[in-house]
Amino acid sequence: MTKKELVFLGPPASGKGTQTSRLSQELNFPHVDTGSLLRKALAEGTPDGLIAKSYIEKGQLVPVEIVASIIKTRLKEADCANGFILDGFPRSTEQAEILEKMLSEIDADKDVSFKVIYFDIDQQLLLDRIIYRRSCAKCGKIYNLQSLKPQCEGLCDECCSELVQRKDDTEEIAKSRFDTYFTETAPLIEFYEKKGVLTKIDANGEVEEVWDRLLEAVK
Ligand code: AMP
């Protein structure tokens, strides 16, 4: 059986989180999301979480050793054996090279399909999306106060828990996250294009339209 590895690239608030969570259920592969793993470490007050805190609060990349170690531990877990959806890693060429090495070790003699899906989106929309984004404190489902409102104000449709705003979803930190994305992460588009593993999808439009394009891309 071929192991299916899907890596997602795209600017903050490009819709990756919403689509990849749904894809994880559709394909029955775990959704490995570095932002969530780091926020979990931070909430639990682990040593890695404490170091990560100041970088997350400034919208900068957390030191590579910390992220790489969290990701490696996660990708070695049994539920990733047949495939995974990787969201938020790599975020720099250095991280991409680390991932390549890590996977060659983890996959050893496995038959693997490795694809990178890039969410190509109009940048004008993104800052608003970030400022109006809310997520469920319990199950993580993502909403938008303008375009994807919950049925009851302030509460998750799925589990009725409180909706919260991420601390780094303010205008000031979001601007810094975009700077980080364009300087550190965007060069990965060319990096993966040259390797012939990149698929671009148009991430503009309604959630359902993007979903259909995504399903087509991961076939
Ligand atoms: P996200 O939830 O993907 O927007 O990530 C939130 C924050 O977590 C980012 O702004 C970074 O500070 C940190 N982070 C997430 N993924 C990485 C990564 N691969 N490398 C370094 N820092 C990361």
Coordinates of N, CA, C and O in Angstrom, one line a residue, residues 27-96:
L27 N -10.3 11.6 4.2 CA -9.4 10.5 3.8 C -9.0 9.6 4.9 O -8.3 8.6 4.8
N28 N -9.4 10.0 6.1 CA -9.1 9.3 7.3 C -7.5 9.2 7.6 O -7.0 8.2 8.0
F29 N -6.9 10.4 7.4 CA -5.5 10.6 7.7 C -5.4 11.6 8.8 O -6.2 12.6 8.8
P30 N -4.5 11.5 9.7 CA -4.4 12.6 10.8 C -4.0 13.9 10.2 O -3.3 14.0 9.2
H31 N -4.6 15.0 10.8 CA -4.3 16.4 10.4 C -3.2 16.8 11.4 O -3.4 17.1 12.6
V32 N -2.0 16.9 10.9 CA -0.9 17.4 11.7 C -0.6 18.8 11.5 O -0.1 19.2 10.4
D33 N -0.9 19.6 12.5 CA -0.9 21.1 12.3 C 0.0 21.7 13.3 O -0.2 21.6 14.5
T34 N 1.1 22.2 12.8 CA 2.2 22.7 13.8 C 1.7 23.8 14.7 O 2.0 23.9 15.9
G35 N 0.9 24.7 14.1 CA 0.3 25.9 15.0 C -0.4 25.3 16.2 O -0.2 25.7 17.3
S36 N -1.3 24.3 15.9 CA -2.1 23.7 17.0 C -1.2 23.0 18.0 O -1.4 23.0 19.2
L37 N -0.2 22.2 17.4 CA 0.7 21.5 18.3 C 1.4 22.4 19.3 O 1.6 22.2 20.4
L38 N 1.9 23.6 18.7 CA 2.6 24.6 19.5 C 1.7 25.2 20.5 O 2.1 25.4 21.7
R39 N 0.5 25.6 20.1 CA -0.5 26.2 21.1 C -0.8 25.2 22.2 O -1.0 25.6 23.3
K40 N -0.8 23.9 21.9 CA -1.1 22.9 22.9 C 0.1 22.9 23.9 O -0.1 22.9 25.1
A41 N 1.3 22.9 23.3 CA 2.5 22.8 24.2 C 2.5 24.1 25.1 O 2.8 24.0 26.3
L42 N 2.1 25.2 24.5 CA 2.1 26.5 25.3 C 1.0 26.4 26.4 O 1.3 26.7 27.5
A43 N -0.2 25.9 26.1 CA -1.2 25.8 27.1 C -0.8 24.8 28.2 O -1.2 25.1 29.4
E44 N -0.1 23.8 27.8 CA 0.3 22.8 28.9 C 1.5 23.3 29.6 O 2.0 22.7 30.6
G45 N 2.1 24.4 29.2 CA 3.3 24.9 29.9 C 4.5 24.1 29.8 O 5.4 24.1 30.7
T46 N 4.7 23.3 28.7 CA 5.9 22.5 28.6 C 7.1 23.4 28.3 O 6.9 24.6 27.8
P47 N 8.3 22.9 28.5 CA 9.5 23.8 28.2 C 9.5 24.3 26.7 O 9.7 25.5 26.5
D48 N 9.1 23.4 25.8 CA 9.1 23.9 24.4 C 8.0 25.0 24.2 O 8.2 25.9 23.5
G49 N 6.9 24.7 24.9 CA 5.8 25.7 24.8 C 6.2 27.1 25.3 O 5.8 28.1 24.7
L50 N 6.9 27.1 26.4 CA 7.3 28.3 27.0 C 8.3 29.1 26.1 O 8.2 30.3 25.9
I51 N 9.2 28.4 25.4 CA 10.1 29.0 24.5 C 9.3 29.6 23.3 O 9.5 30.7 22.8
A52 N 8.3 28.7 22.8 CA 7.6 29.1 21.6 C 6.7 30.3 21.8 O 6.5 31.1 20.9
K53 N 6.3 30.6 23.1 CA 5.3 31.6 23.4 C 5.7 33.0 22.8 O 5.0 33.6 22.1
S54 N 7.0 33.4 23.1 CA 7.4 34.8 22.7 C 7.4 34.9 21.2 O 7.2 36.0 20.6
Y55 N 7.7 33.8 20.5 CA 7.8 33.9 19.0 C 6.4 34.0 18.4 O 6.1 34.8 17.5
I56 N 5.5 33.1 19.0 CA 4.1 33.1 18.5 C 3.5 34.5 18.7 O 2.8 35.0 17.8
E57 N 3.8 35.1 19.8 CA 3.2 36.4 20.2 C 3.7 37.5 19.3 O 3.1 38.5 19.1
K58 N 4.9 37.3 18.7 CA 5.4 38.3 17.8 C 5.1 38.0 16.3 O 5.5 38.7 15.4
G59 N 4.5 36.8 16.1 CA 4.2 36.4 14.7 C 5.5 36.0 13.9 O 5.6 36.0 12.7
Q60 N 6.5 35.5 14.7 CA 7.7 35.0 14.1 C 7.8 33.5 14.2 O 7.1 32.9 14.9
L61 N 8.7 33.0 13.4 CA 8.9 31.5 13.4 C 9.6 31.0 14.7 O 10.6 31.6 15.2
V62 N 9.0 30.0 15.3 CA 9.6 29.4 16.5 C 10.9 28.7 16.1 O 10.9 28.2 14.9
P63 N 11.9 28.6 16.9 CA 13.2 28.0 16.5 C 13.0 26.6 15.9 O 12.2 25.8 16.4
V64 N 13.7 26.4 14.9 CA 13.5 25.2 14.1 C 13.7 23.9 14.9 O 12.9 22.9 14.7
E65 N 14.6 23.9 15.8 CA 14.8 22.6 16.6 C 13.6 22.2 17.3 O 13.2 21.0 17.4
I66 N 12.8 23.2 17.9 CA 11.6 22.9 18.6 C 10.6 22.3 17.7 O 10.0 21.3 18.0
V67 N 10.3 23.0 16.6 CA 9.2 22.6 15.7 C 9.6 21.2 15.1 O 8.7 20.3 15.1
A68 N 10.8 21.0 14.7 CA 11.2 19.8 14.1 C 11.1 18.6 15.0 O 10.6 17.5 14.7
S69 N 11.4 18.9 16.3 CA 11.3 17.7 17.2 C 9.8 17.4 17.5 O 9.5 16.2 17.6
I70 N 9.0 18.4 17.6 CA 7.5 18.1 17.8 C 7.0 17.4 16.6 O 6.3 16.4 16.8
I71 N 7.3 17.8 15.4 CA 6.8 17.2 14.2 C 7.3 15.7 14.1 O 6.6 14.8 13.7
K72 N 8.6 15.6 14.3 CA 9.2 14.2 14.2 C 8.5 13.2 15.1 O 8.1 12.1 14.7
T73 N 8.3 13.6 16.3 CA 7.6 12.7 17.3 C 6.2 12.4 16.8 O 5.7 11.3 16.8
R74 N 5.5 13.4 16.3 CA 4.1 13.2 15.8 C 4.1 12.3 14.6 O 3.2 11.4 14.4
L75 N 5.0 12.6 13.6 CA 4.9 11.8 12.3 C 5.3 10.3 12.5 O 5.0 9.5 11.6
K76 N 6.0 10.1 13.6 CA 6.4 8.7 13.9 C 5.3 7.9 14.6 O 5.4 6.7 14.7
E77 N 4.2 8.6 15.0 CA 3.1 7.9 15.7 C 2.4 6.9 14.7 O 2.3 7.2 13.5
A78 N 1.8 5.9 15.3 CA 1.2 4.8 14.5 C 0.1 5.3 13.5 O 0.0 4.8 12.4
D79 N -0.7 6.3 13.9 CA -1.8 6.7 13.0 C -1.3 7.4 11.8 O -2.0 7.7 10.8
C80 N 0.0 7.8 11.7 CA 0.6 8.4 10.5 C 1.2 7.4 9.5 O 1.7 7.8 8.5
A81 N 1.1 6.1 9.9 CA 1.8 5.1 9.1 C 1.3 5.0 7.7 O 2.1 4.7 6.8
N82 N 0.0 5.2 7.4 CA -0.5 5.1 6.0 C -0.6 6.4 5.3 O -0.9 6.4 4.1
G83 N -0.4 7.5 6.0 CA -0.5 8.8 5.4 C -0.8 9.9 6.4 O -1.2 9.6 7.6
F84 N -0.5 11.1 6.0 CA -0.9 12.2 6.9 C -1.1 13.5 6.1 O -0.7 13.6 4.9
I85 N -1.7 14.5 6.8 CA -1.9 15.8 6.2 C -1.1 16.8 7.0 O -1.3 16.9 8.2
L86 N -0.1 17.4 6.4 CA 0.8 18.2 7.2 C 0.5 19.7 6.8 O 0.6 20.1 5.7
D87 N 0.2 20.4 7.9 CA -0.3 21.8 7.7 C 0.6 22.7 8.6 O 0.5 22.6 9.8
G88 N 1.3 23.7 8.0 CA 2.1 24.6 8.8 C 3.6 24.2 8.9 O 4.3 24.9 9.6
F89 N 4.0 23.1 8.3 CA 5.4 22.7 8.3 C 5.6 22.0 7.0 O 4.8 21.2 6.6
P90 N 6.6 22.3 6.2 CA 7.7 23.3 6.5 C 7.2 24.7 6.3 O 6.3 25.0 5.5
R91 N 8.0 25.7 6.9 CA 7.7 27.1 6.7 C 8.9 27.8 6.3 O 9.0 29.1 6.3
S92 N 10.0 27.1 5.9 CA 11.2 27.8 5.4 C 12.0 26.7 4.6 O 11.7 25.5 4.8
T93 N 12.9 27.1 3.8 CA 13.7 26.1 3.0 C 14.5 25.2 4.0 O 14.5 24.0 3.8
E94 N 15.0 25.8 5.1 CA 15.7 25.0 6.1 C 14.8 23.9 6.6 O 15.2 22.7 6.7
Q95 N 13.5 24.2 6.9 CA 12.6 23.2 7.5 C 12.2 22.2 6.4 O 12.0 21.0 6.7
A96 N 12.2 22.6 5.1 CA 11.8 21.7 4.0 C 13.0 20.6 3.9 O 12.7 19.4 3.7

